[in-house]
Short mmCIF file of C-alpha atoms in Angstrom, two decimals:
data_model
loop_
_atom_site.label_atom_id
_atom_site.label_comp_id
_atom_site.label_asym_id
_atom_site.label_seq_id
_atom_site.Cartn_x
_atom_site.Cartn_y
_atom_site.Cartn_z
CA MET A 1 -127.22 254.62 137.82
CA ILE A 2 -129.10 251.45 138.76
CA VAL A 3 -131.76 252.29 136.18
CA ALA A 4 -129.04 252.71 133.61
CA TYR A 5 -127.86 249.19 134.36
CA PHE A 6 -131.14 247.76 133.14
CA ASN A 7 -131.33 250.03 130.13
CA LYS A 8 -130.53 247.86 127.12
CA ASN A 9 -128.97 250.85 125.39
CA VAL A 10 -126.28 251.15 128.09
CA ARG A 11 -123.49 248.62 127.75
CA ILE A 12 -121.95 246.80 130.70
CA ARG A 13 -118.69 248.63 130.07
CA ASP A 14 -120.47 251.96 130.56
CA PHE A 15 -121.98 250.69 133.82
CA ILE A 16 -118.54 249.68 135.10
CA CYS A 17 -117.14 253.11 134.29
CA ILE A 18 -120.05 254.83 136.09
CA PHE A 19 -119.70 252.45 139.06
CA ALA A 20 -115.95 253.14 139.31
CA LEU A 21 -116.53 256.90 139.07
CA TYR A 22 -119.00 256.89 141.95
CA PHE A 23 -117.44 254.33 144.28
CA THR A 24 -113.66 254.49 143.81
CA PRO A 25 -113.30 257.23 146.46
CA VAL A 26 -115.30 255.06 148.88
CA PHE A 27 -113.07 252.03 148.30
CA LYS A 28 -109.99 254.18 148.74
CA LEU A 29 -111.32 255.44 152.03
CA LEU A 30 -112.26 251.99 153.31
CA PHE A 31 -109.39 249.86 152.07
CA CYS A 32 -106.39 252.00 151.20
CA MET A 33 -106.38 253.92 154.48
CA THR A 34 -104.21 256.67 153.04
CA ASN A 35 -106.12 259.48 154.75
CA PHE A 36 -104.37 259.46 158.13
CA PRO A 37 -103.41 262.97 159.21
CA GLU A 38 -99.83 263.80 158.34
CA GLU A 39 -99.29 265.00 161.90
CA GLN A 40 -100.14 261.52 163.24
CA ILE A 41 -97.78 259.83 160.76
CA LEU A 42 -94.90 262.14 161.66
CA LYS A 43 -95.45 261.62 165.39
CA ARG A 44 -95.25 257.84 164.95
CA MET A 45 -92.02 258.19 162.98
CA VAL A 46 -90.49 260.30 165.76
CA VAL A 47 -91.42 257.61 168.30
CA ASP A 48 -89.86 254.86 166.14
CA ASN A 49 -86.59 256.83 165.81
CA PRO A 50 -85.73 257.77 169.42
CA TRP A 51 -82.07 258.51 168.56
CA TRP A 52 -83.21 261.70 166.82
CA SER A 53 -83.83 263.20 170.26
CA ASN A 54 -81.69 261.22 172.73
CA GLY A 55 -79.03 259.58 170.54
CA ALA A 56 -79.91 256.03 171.69
CA ILE A 57 -81.89 253.05 170.41
CA PHE A 58 -84.70 251.35 172.37
CA ASN A 59 -83.60 249.85 175.70
CA ASP A 60 -85.06 246.45 174.83
CA PHE A 61 -82.70 246.13 171.86
CA ASP A 62 -79.77 247.83 173.60
CA PHE A 63 -79.61 245.13 176.30
CA MET A 64 -79.68 242.23 173.82
CA LYS A 65 -76.38 240.68 172.81
CA PRO A 66 -75.58 241.34 169.15
CA ARG A 67 -75.19 238.51 166.68
CA MET A 68 -71.64 237.77 165.52
CA PHE A 69 -72.79 238.73 162.01
CA LEU A 70 -73.18 242.38 163.05
CA ASN A 71 -69.67 243.47 162.04
CA PRO A 72 -69.84 241.93 158.52
CA PHE A 73 -73.30 243.50 158.15
CA ILE A 74 -71.95 246.92 159.18
CA ASP A 75 -69.02 246.55 156.80
CA LEU A 76 -71.44 245.84 153.96
CA ILE A 77 -73.90 248.68 154.53
CA THR A 78 -71.15 251.28 155.09
CA SER A 79 -69.19 250.29 152.00
CA LEU A 80 -72.12 250.16 149.59
CA PRO A 81 -71.46 251.91 146.28
CA LYS A 82 -74.01 254.55 145.33
CA GLY A 83 -77.22 253.24 143.82
CA ARG A 84 -77.23 249.93 145.71
CA SER A 85 -79.16 248.66 148.71
CA VAL A 86 -78.86 245.72 151.12
CA ILE A 87 -81.59 243.10 151.47
CA LEU A 88 -81.32 241.35 154.85
CA LEU A 89 -82.63 237.81 154.37
CA GLY A 90 -83.28 235.04 156.87
CA PRO A 91 -85.97 232.87 158.44
CA ARG A 92 -88.35 234.20 161.05
CA ARG A 93 -87.20 235.08 164.57
CA VAL A 94 -83.45 234.88 164.01
CA GLY A 95 -82.87 238.52 164.98
CA LYS A 96 -83.06 240.58 161.78
CA THR A 97 -84.82 243.56 163.39
CA VAL A 98 -82.53 243.38 166.43
CA MET A 99 -79.48 243.40 164.14
CA MET A 100 -80.88 246.45 162.33
CA PHE A 101 -81.07 248.34 165.63
CA HIS A 102 -77.63 247.15 166.70
CA SER A 103 -76.27 248.43 163.38
CA ILE A 104 -77.97 251.77 164.03
CA LYS A 105 -76.27 251.89 167.45
CA THR A 106 -72.92 251.18 165.78
CA LEU A 107 -73.46 253.92 163.20
CA LEU A 108 -74.32 256.41 165.94
CA ALA A 109 -71.18 255.45 167.88
CA SER A 110 -69.09 255.94 164.72
CA GLY A 111 -70.23 259.56 164.44
CA VAL A 112 -73.13 259.39 161.96
CA ALA A 113 -75.56 262.21 162.74
CA PRO A 114 -78.69 260.79 164.45
CA ARG A 115 -81.05 262.57 162.01
CA LYS A 116 -79.30 260.89 159.09
CA ILE A 117 -80.48 257.46 160.26
CA LEU A 118 -84.14 256.80 159.40
CA TYR A 119 -86.08 253.66 160.38
CA ILE A 120 -89.61 252.57 159.49
CA THR A 121 -91.65 249.40 159.94
CA VAL A 122 -93.39 249.03 156.60
CA ASP A 123 -96.22 246.84 157.93
CA ALA A 124 -97.50 249.44 160.43
CA PRO A 125 -101.21 250.12 159.64
CA LEU A 126 -100.54 253.86 159.79
CA TYR A 127 -98.45 253.59 156.60
CA SER A 128 -100.91 251.45 154.66
CA GLY A 129 -101.11 252.48 151.02
CA MET A 130 -97.97 254.62 151.26
CA SER A 131 -95.16 254.11 148.75
CA LEU A 132 -91.52 253.77 149.81
CA GLU A 133 -90.82 257.19 148.33
CA ASP A 134 -93.63 258.73 150.40
CA MET A 135 -92.21 257.00 153.47
CA VAL A 136 -88.77 258.51 152.84
CA ASP A 137 -90.25 261.97 152.29
CA ASN A 138 -92.19 261.75 155.54
CA LEU A 139 -89.19 260.40 157.45
CA LEU A 140 -87.11 263.33 156.28
CA LYS A 141 -89.87 265.73 157.28
CA ALA A 142 -90.26 264.07 160.69
CA SER A 143 -86.50 264.18 161.31
CA LYS A 144 -86.34 267.79 160.10
CA SER A 145 -83.72 266.88 157.50
CA ASP A 146 -83.60 267.85 153.84
CA GLY A 147 -81.88 264.64 152.78
CA SER A 148 -79.91 266.35 150.05
CA GLU A 149 -76.40 265.51 151.23
CA ASP A 150 -74.52 262.22 151.48
CA GLY A 151 -74.38 259.99 154.55
CA TYR A 152 -78.04 259.03 155.01
CA TYR A 153 -79.16 255.51 155.99
CA VAL A 154 -82.80 254.44 155.55
CA TYR A 155 -84.02 251.16 157.09
CA PHE A 156 -87.19 249.45 155.80
CA ASP A 157 -88.28 246.65 158.16
CA GLU A 158 -90.76 243.98 157.03
CA ILE A 159 -90.65 245.33 153.50
CA GLN A 160 -92.44 242.32 152.01
CA TYR A 161 -95.78 243.75 153.17
CA LEU A 162 -95.57 246.42 150.47
CA LYS A 163 -96.77 245.18 147.11
CA ASP A 164 -94.13 245.44 144.38
CA TRP A 165 -91.59 246.59 146.97
CA GLU A 166 -88.71 245.63 144.69
CA ARG A 167 -89.83 248.12 142.02
CA HIS A 168 -90.25 250.90 144.58
CA LEU A 169 -86.80 250.21 146.04
CA LYS A 170 -85.18 250.01 142.63
CA VAL A 171 -86.55 253.48 141.77
CA LEU A 172 -85.25 254.86 145.07
CA CYS A 173 -81.79 253.40 144.42
CA ASP A 174 -81.72 255.22 141.09
CA SER A 175 -83.30 258.51 142.13
CA ARG A 176 -81.65 258.96 145.54
CA ARG A 177 -78.20 257.55 145.00
CA HIS A 178 -76.73 259.44 147.95
CA ILE A 179 -78.87 257.44 150.41
CA ARG A 180 -77.99 253.90 151.55
CA PHE A 181 -81.12 251.74 151.79
CA ILE A 182 -81.34 248.63 154.00
CA ALA A 183 -84.43 246.40 153.83
CA SER A 184 -85.42 243.26 155.72
CA GLY A 185 -88.38 240.94 155.93
CA SER A 186 -89.55 237.55 157.14
CA ALA A 187 -91.08 236.30 153.89
CA ALA A 188 -87.65 235.08 152.92
CA ALA A 189 -88.70 233.07 149.88
CA ALA A 190 -90.49 236.01 148.30
CA LEU A 191 -87.74 238.46 149.17
CA LYS A 192 -85.01 236.27 147.77
CA MET A 193 -86.82 235.55 144.52
CA LYS A 194 -87.91 239.15 143.88
CA SER A 195 -84.56 240.66 144.82
CA LEU A 196 -82.84 238.34 142.35
CA GLU A 197 -85.38 239.00 139.60
CA SER A 198 -85.78 242.77 139.91
CA GLY A 199 -82.74 243.94 141.82
CA ALA A 200 -79.92 242.90 139.50
CA GLY A 201 -77.21 245.50 139.89
CA ARG A 202 -79.15 247.27 142.67
CA PHE A 203 -79.60 244.83 145.58
CA THR A 204 -76.94 243.02 147.61
CA GLN A 205 -78.23 240.15 149.74
CA PHE A 206 -77.04 239.44 153.29
CA SER A 207 -78.24 236.17 154.80
CA LEU A 208 -78.69 235.82 158.56
CA PRO A 209 -78.93 232.14 159.57
CA PRO A 210 -80.31 230.68 162.81
CA LEU A 211 -77.89 230.88 165.74
CA LEU A 212 -74.58 229.14 165.22
CA PHE A 213 -73.05 227.12 168.07
CA CYS A 214 -70.35 229.76 168.69
CA GLU A 215 -73.06 232.43 168.97
CA TYR A 216 -75.11 230.23 171.32
CA LEU A 217 -72.15 229.91 173.70
CA ALA A 218 -71.62 233.68 173.61
CA MET A 219 -75.27 234.38 174.37
CA ILE A 220 -75.30 232.11 177.42
CA ASN A 221 -71.96 233.62 178.57
CA GLU A 222 -70.04 230.37 178.26
CA GLU A 223 -67.74 231.14 175.35
CA ASP A 224 -64.87 230.73 177.82
CA LEU A 225 -65.42 226.96 177.56
CA ILE A 226 -63.26 227.24 174.44
CA VAL A 227 -59.87 228.94 174.21
CA PRO A 228 -57.80 229.80 171.13
CA CYS A 229 -54.45 228.01 171.13
CA ASN A 230 -51.98 226.15 168.95
CA VAL A 231 -53.17 222.63 168.18
CA GLU A 232 -51.79 219.60 166.42
CA TRP A 233 -53.63 219.32 163.10
CA PHE A 234 -52.57 216.47 160.81
CA GLY A 235 -49.29 216.29 162.69
CA LYS A 236 -48.49 220.00 162.37
CA THR A 237 -48.87 222.84 164.84
CA THR A 238 -51.45 225.38 163.71
CA PRO A 239 -53.71 228.04 165.33
CA GLY A 240 -56.98 226.53 166.50
CA TYR A 241 -59.22 226.00 169.52
CA ASP A 242 -59.31 223.72 172.54
CA ALA A 243 -61.97 222.94 175.12
CA VAL A 244 -61.42 223.90 178.75
CA ASP A 245 -63.98 221.28 179.83
CA ILE A 246 -64.98 218.99 176.96
CA TYR A 247 -67.72 217.26 178.99
CA LYS A 248 -69.42 220.55 179.83
CA LEU A 249 -68.95 221.72 176.24
CA ASN A 250 -70.66 218.56 174.98
CA ASN A 251 -73.60 219.19 177.30
CA ARG A 252 -73.93 222.69 175.88
CA PHE A 253 -73.77 221.26 172.36
CA ILE A 254 -76.68 218.94 173.20
CA ASP A 255 -78.58 221.94 174.60
CA TYR A 256 -77.83 223.81 171.37
CA ILE A 257 -79.25 220.96 169.29
CA ASN A 258 -82.46 221.02 171.33
CA PHE A 259 -82.93 224.72 172.13
CA GLY A 260 -80.23 226.82 170.50
CA GLY A 261 -81.50 227.98 167.13
CA TYR A 262 -83.57 231.03 168.07
CA PRO A 263 -82.29 233.88 170.28
CA GLU A 264 -85.62 234.33 172.08
CA VAL A 265 -85.73 230.66 173.11
CA VAL A 266 -82.15 230.88 174.42
CA PHE A 267 -83.03 233.74 176.77
CA SER A 268 -86.54 232.70 177.83
CA MET A 269 -87.14 229.65 180.03
CA GLN A 270 -90.86 230.14 179.43
CA LEU A 271 -90.40 229.77 175.66
CA ARG A 272 -87.98 226.87 176.15
CA ASN A 273 -90.60 225.03 178.20
CA ASN A 274 -93.17 225.66 175.46
CA GLN A 275 -90.83 225.72 172.47
CA GLY A 276 -93.15 223.57 170.36
CA ARG A 277 -95.97 226.10 170.43
CA TYR A 278 -93.63 229.06 169.87
CA ILE A 279 -91.88 227.58 166.84
CA LYS A 280 -95.03 226.02 165.40
CA GLU A 281 -97.26 229.09 165.66
CA ASP A 282 -94.81 231.93 165.21
CA ILE A 283 -92.34 230.41 162.77
CA VAL A 284 -93.43 227.26 160.98
CA ASP A 285 -97.13 228.03 160.53
CA LYS A 286 -96.54 231.59 159.37
CA VAL A 287 -93.93 230.54 156.83
CA LEU A 288 -95.74 227.46 155.51
CA LEU A 289 -99.31 228.72 155.70
CA LYS A 290 -99.08 232.51 155.39
CA ASP A 291 -95.77 233.68 153.87
CA LEU A 292 -96.84 233.73 150.26
CA PRO A 293 -96.88 230.02 149.36
CA GLY A 294 -99.03 231.08 146.41
CA LEU A 295 -95.90 232.70 145.00
CA TYR A 296 -94.74 229.22 144.07
CA GLY A 297 -98.14 228.00 142.93
CA ILE A 298 -98.78 226.08 146.16
CA ASN A 299 -102.50 225.67 146.62
CA ASP A 300 -102.65 223.11 149.43
CA SER A 301 -100.41 224.35 152.23
CA ARG A 302 -101.42 221.35 154.36
CA ASP A 303 -99.42 219.06 152.09
CA LEU A 304 -96.50 221.47 152.32
CA TYR A 305 -96.72 221.36 156.11
CA ARG A 306 -96.85 217.55 156.21
CA LEU A 307 -93.83 217.34 153.93
CA PHE A 308 -91.83 219.68 156.13
CA ILE A 309 -92.63 217.71 159.28
CA HIS A 310 -91.56 214.54 157.47
CA ILE A 311 -88.25 216.18 156.51
CA VAL A 312 -87.70 217.41 160.09
CA PHE A 313 -88.08 213.85 161.38
CA ARG A 314 -85.56 212.54 158.82
CA SER A 315 -83.15 215.48 158.68
CA GLY A 316 -79.75 214.36 157.42
CA GLU A 317 -81.10 211.27 155.67
CA GLU A 318 -81.18 210.51 151.96
CA PHE A 319 -84.42 211.23 150.09
CA SER A 320 -85.77 210.51 146.64
CA TYR A 321 -88.75 211.97 144.81
CA ASP A 322 -90.06 208.48 144.10
CA ASP A 323 -90.08 207.46 147.76
CA LEU A 324 -91.42 210.81 148.93
CA SER A 325 -94.23 210.63 146.38
CA LYS A 326 -95.22 207.13 147.49
CA GLU A 327 -95.07 208.02 151.18
CA SER A 328 -96.97 211.31 150.90
CA GLY A 329 -99.27 210.75 147.93
CA ILE A 330 -97.98 214.01 146.40
CA ARG A 331 -96.97 214.08 142.74
CA LYS A 332 -93.24 214.34 142.03
CA GLU A 333 -93.61 217.61 140.10
CA THR A 334 -95.41 219.13 143.08
CA LEU A 335 -92.78 217.80 145.50
CA ARG A 336 -90.05 219.55 143.54
CA LYS A 337 -91.97 222.80 143.85
CA TYR A 338 -92.49 222.30 147.59
CA ILE A 339 -88.83 221.52 148.26
CA ASP A 340 -87.79 224.56 146.23
CA TYR A 341 -90.09 226.74 148.33
CA LEU A 342 -88.86 225.29 151.65
CA GLU A 343 -85.26 225.87 150.62
CA SER A 344 -85.97 229.44 149.47
CA ALA A 345 -87.68 230.06 152.81
CA PHE A 346 -84.42 229.03 154.56
CA LEU A 347 -86.12 226.14 156.34
CA ILE A 348 -84.15 223.36 154.64
CA ARG A 349 -81.01 222.86 152.55
CA VAL A 350 -80.67 220.24 149.83
CA VAL A 351 -77.25 218.60 149.42
CA HIS A 352 -76.53 216.72 146.22
CA LYS A 353 -74.70 213.47 145.70
CA ILE A 354 -71.43 212.53 144.04
CA ASP A 355 -70.10 209.04 143.40
CA GLU A 356 -66.96 207.41 144.80
CA ASN A 357 -64.90 209.20 142.11
CA SER A 358 -66.31 212.62 143.13
CA ARG A 359 -68.36 212.85 139.93
CA ARG A 360 -71.82 214.38 139.90
CA PHE A 361 -74.75 212.36 138.67
CA GLN A 362 -76.32 213.55 135.43
CA ARG A 363 -79.77 212.54 136.64
CA VAL A 364 -80.63 213.53 140.20
CA THR A 365 -82.63 210.74 141.81
CA THR A 366 -81.53 210.93 145.44
CA PHE A 367 -80.28 213.73 147.68
CA LYS A 368 -79.93 214.64 151.33
CA ILE A 369 -82.03 217.27 153.08
CA TYR A 370 -81.10 219.07 156.30
CA VAL A 371 -83.24 221.45 158.31
CA THR A 372 -81.37 224.74 158.77
CA ASN A 373 -82.03 224.72 162.51
CA PRO A 374 -81.65 221.45 164.47
CA SER A 375 -83.81 222.73 167.36
CA VAL A 376 -86.90 222.52 165.12
CA PHE A 377 -86.88 218.76 165.78
CA ALA A 378 -87.22 219.23 169.55
CA ALA A 379 -89.97 221.79 169.01
CA VAL A 380 -92.01 219.60 166.64
CA PHE A 381 -91.42 216.31 168.45
CA SER A 382 -89.46 216.39 171.73
CA PRO A 383 -85.94 217.19 173.00
CA LEU A 384 -83.41 214.44 172.36
CA SER A 385 -80.81 212.76 174.52
CA GLN A 386 -77.63 211.01 173.33
CA THR A 387 -79.33 207.63 173.51
CA ASP A 388 -82.20 208.49 171.14
CA ALA A 389 -82.13 206.91 167.69
CA ALA A 390 -82.49 210.22 165.88
CA PHE A 391 -79.71 211.94 167.82
CA ASN A 392 -76.86 211.04 165.44
CA HIS A 393 -78.71 212.55 162.48
CA LEU A 394 -79.34 215.73 164.50
CA VAL A 395 -75.62 215.92 165.35
CA GLU A 396 -74.86 215.72 161.64
CA THR A 397 -77.52 218.37 160.98
CA ALA A 398 -76.00 220.67 163.62
CA VAL A 399 -72.54 220.34 162.05
CA PHE A 400 -73.99 221.03 158.60
CA CYS A 401 -75.59 224.25 159.89
CA GLN A 402 -72.10 225.52 160.74
CA LEU A 403 -70.84 224.62 157.23
CA ASP A 404 -73.73 226.17 155.33
CA ALA A 405 -71.70 229.19 154.16
CA ASN A 406 -69.99 226.90 151.67
CA SER A 407 -73.00 224.72 150.94
CA ASP A 408 -72.87 225.40 147.19
CA GLU A 409 -69.60 223.46 147.03
CA LEU A 410 -70.71 220.89 149.62
CA TYR A 411 -71.76 217.36 148.62
CA TYR A 412 -72.07 213.93 150.11
CA SER A 413 -70.74 210.79 148.47
CA ASN A 414 -72.83 207.68 148.08
CA TRP A 415 -72.17 204.75 145.81
CA LYS A 416 -73.02 201.14 145.18
CA LYS A 417 -70.80 198.83 143.18
CA GLY A 418 -71.88 195.25 142.96
CA ARG A 419 -72.23 194.04 146.51
CA THR A 420 -70.27 196.91 148.02
CA SER A 421 -71.56 200.34 148.91
CA GLY A 422 -70.41 203.35 150.87
CA GLU A 423 -71.18 206.86 152.03
CA VAL A 424 -69.19 209.88 153.19
CA ASP A 425 -71.01 212.67 155.02
CA PHE A 426 -69.48 215.87 153.61
CA VAL A 427 -67.21 216.43 150.62
CA ARG A 428 -66.26 219.92 149.51
CA LEU A 429 -65.30 220.21 145.86
CA ASN A 430 -62.80 222.82 144.82
CA ARG A 431 -64.63 225.41 142.73
CA ILE A 432 -61.90 225.48 140.06
CA THR A 433 -60.63 221.90 139.88
CA GLN A 434 -63.91 220.25 140.95
CA LYS A 435 -61.80 217.82 142.98
CA PRO A 436 -62.40 217.15 146.69
CA ASP A 437 -60.31 219.35 148.97
CA ARG A 438 -62.10 218.69 152.28
CA VAL A 439 -63.72 215.51 153.55
CA VAL A 440 -65.58 215.26 156.86
CA GLU A 441 -67.16 212.25 158.51
CA VAL A 442 -69.43 213.15 161.46
CA LYS A 443 -69.52 210.60 164.29
CA TRP A 444 -70.85 211.00 167.81
CA SER A 445 -68.60 208.20 169.04
CA ASP A 446 -65.01 207.64 170.19
CA ARG A 447 -64.94 204.09 168.88
CA TYR A 448 -63.41 205.04 165.53
CA TYR A 449 -60.45 206.80 167.10
CA ARG A 450 -59.47 203.48 168.60
CA GLN A 451 -60.44 201.49 165.51
CA PRO A 452 -60.04 203.80 162.48
CA SER A 453 -59.92 200.85 160.07
CA GLU A 454 -63.68 200.45 160.62
CA LEU A 455 -64.26 203.65 158.62
CA LYS A 456 -64.24 201.59 155.44
CA SER A 457 -66.34 203.93 153.28
CA LEU A 458 -64.20 206.94 154.16
CA LEU A 459 -60.94 205.06 153.58
CA THR A 460 -62.19 203.76 150.23
CA PHE A 461 -63.16 207.27 149.15
CA MET A 462 -59.76 208.63 150.18
CA GLU A 463 -57.91 205.92 148.31
CA THR A 464 -60.05 206.29 145.16
CA ASN A 465 -59.55 210.07 145.07
CA HIS A 466 -55.91 210.04 146.20
CA LEU A 467 -56.72 212.09 149.29
CA GLN A 468 -54.12 212.24 152.02
CA GLN A 469 -56.30 213.76 154.75
CA ALA A 470 -59.83 213.62 156.18
CA VAL A 471 -61.55 214.89 159.34
CA VAL A 472 -63.55 212.59 161.61
CA THR A 473 -65.51 214.01 164.55
CA SER A 474 -65.78 212.27 167.91
CA ILE A 475 -67.19 212.86 171.39
CA ILE A 476 -64.00 213.64 173.32
CA ASP A 477 -61.05 212.01 171.54
CA THR A 478 -58.66 214.14 169.52
CA GLY A 479 -55.49 213.41 167.59
CA THR A 480 -54.08 212.28 164.24
CA ARG A 481 -54.18 208.62 163.14
CA SER A 482 -52.00 207.57 160.22
CA LEU A 483 -53.15 204.80 157.91
CA ASP A 484 -51.89 203.40 154.62
CA CYS A 485 -54.16 205.69 152.56
CA GLY A 486 -53.52 208.86 154.56
CA GLN A 487 -54.14 210.68 157.83
CA LEU A 488 -57.36 210.98 159.81
CA GLN A 489 -57.70 213.98 162.11
CA PHE A 490 -60.07 213.25 165.00
CA VAL A 491 -61.68 216.22 166.78
CA PRO A 492 -64.61 216.47 169.22
CA THR A 493 -67.81 217.31 167.33
CA ALA A 494 -68.70 220.28 169.56
CA LEU A 495 -65.23 221.78 169.13
CA TYR A 496 -65.36 221.30 165.36
CA ALA A 497 -68.84 222.89 165.20
CA TYR A 498 -67.56 225.89 167.13
CA ALA A 499 -64.55 226.38 164.84
CA LYS A 500 -66.64 226.04 161.66
CA GLY A 501 -69.17 228.54 163.02
CA ILE A 502 -66.42 231.10 163.58
CA GLU A 503 -65.24 230.46 160.03
CA TYR A 504 -68.82 230.91 158.74
CA VAL A 505 -69.07 234.35 160.37
CA LYS A 506 -65.73 235.46 158.93
CA GLN A 507 -66.90 234.50 155.44
CA ALA A 508 -70.21 236.40 155.72
#
């Protein structure tokens, strides 16, 4: 063959064909790793599905508290029409795998036959080179099921490690319509983009955010700090929540801002004491440096990392591409690509601006950016106290994280007219009328309850838009204050964050 290479009568194309003929089996053996004994593969699948033999999930997962999103997730996967699958999206380490196992436990308790629930971790080396269809066939063989009847659930964990997973899953949805498929993965940006592109009509997305404040309280067994009751809201009695001890609740809210975003950090004092290394190495670095940044044409991940750290430091502030470009030395076109990637990876959320008349701007020049998990700040820099300069912005970020379910209708208002200017933190526009129907001003202060007339920007916005009501958060003060333009409902920030988190879960 080598002699043939130097023979002028043999073309390069012929050499390539001969080379491929001789060496393709070798490359398959070395790199595809598809020659594992079937017996070994089936044994591993039996180990990963312990409920087939004992009817229970792994003890490690069984003892963990479930996320509040479990019930909506169960409702979704059990009500799926035939030919559809669920894609569980979310940033790293928020509990996607744990929620999969908790859903399996729920299905078992509801009477689903153990051998009709099949789980596989796609990134296990033993399954390298195996298609999703081969995985399903082997799972059925390992569980001693024929898979021909209805009522089967197949879980694919870390599915992003399989190339062209969306095509494989789409084929399975069409060919095995009696099986419900549930897939998850940590490369959230890639999963989201590919599921939207290739899974139209086949895939239903379910987003799992970092821990909400209500979930944080439940996980540390202090949800009894808040009790449901009738409250005065804009002068009327309505169902709501009240704090048993507002001072203790505020301390827990500060802990949540610093340490509350990731379940593992909540439960582990060791991780809490070294949160910076945990979040940097296991979450931020893997997303920014390893989770397919090339998918968005990002060549220099170091610039992407520096941009993210800059956003973390200024979370809740107003940004512009011009200023970011000057500060970072990165071209504006590249910045747009980076911000799009960070948002698709569920690390940040961009909130757009409206003017004092609630009108959008035709040309977007400035916008706010929030990190989706306030505790990233403490991990990257240091934990904050109430006296730190950045604390107010982190309080606003924490409140935003509880509102994120409606973020598509959420804006902030910022305007400048002559010598006057103003800003309102959160304005929700009605999807039909495109008029504001909820206005929230986040303050970590009780000063404005005593002097509401100092909220000049908010009052101007209310008067301009003929709004009769607005919410203002505080530290401990609560009650309704009536002014000429309308009513202001004051509520402690921690209590408001809890209530909005509960609302977020219900809307999932």
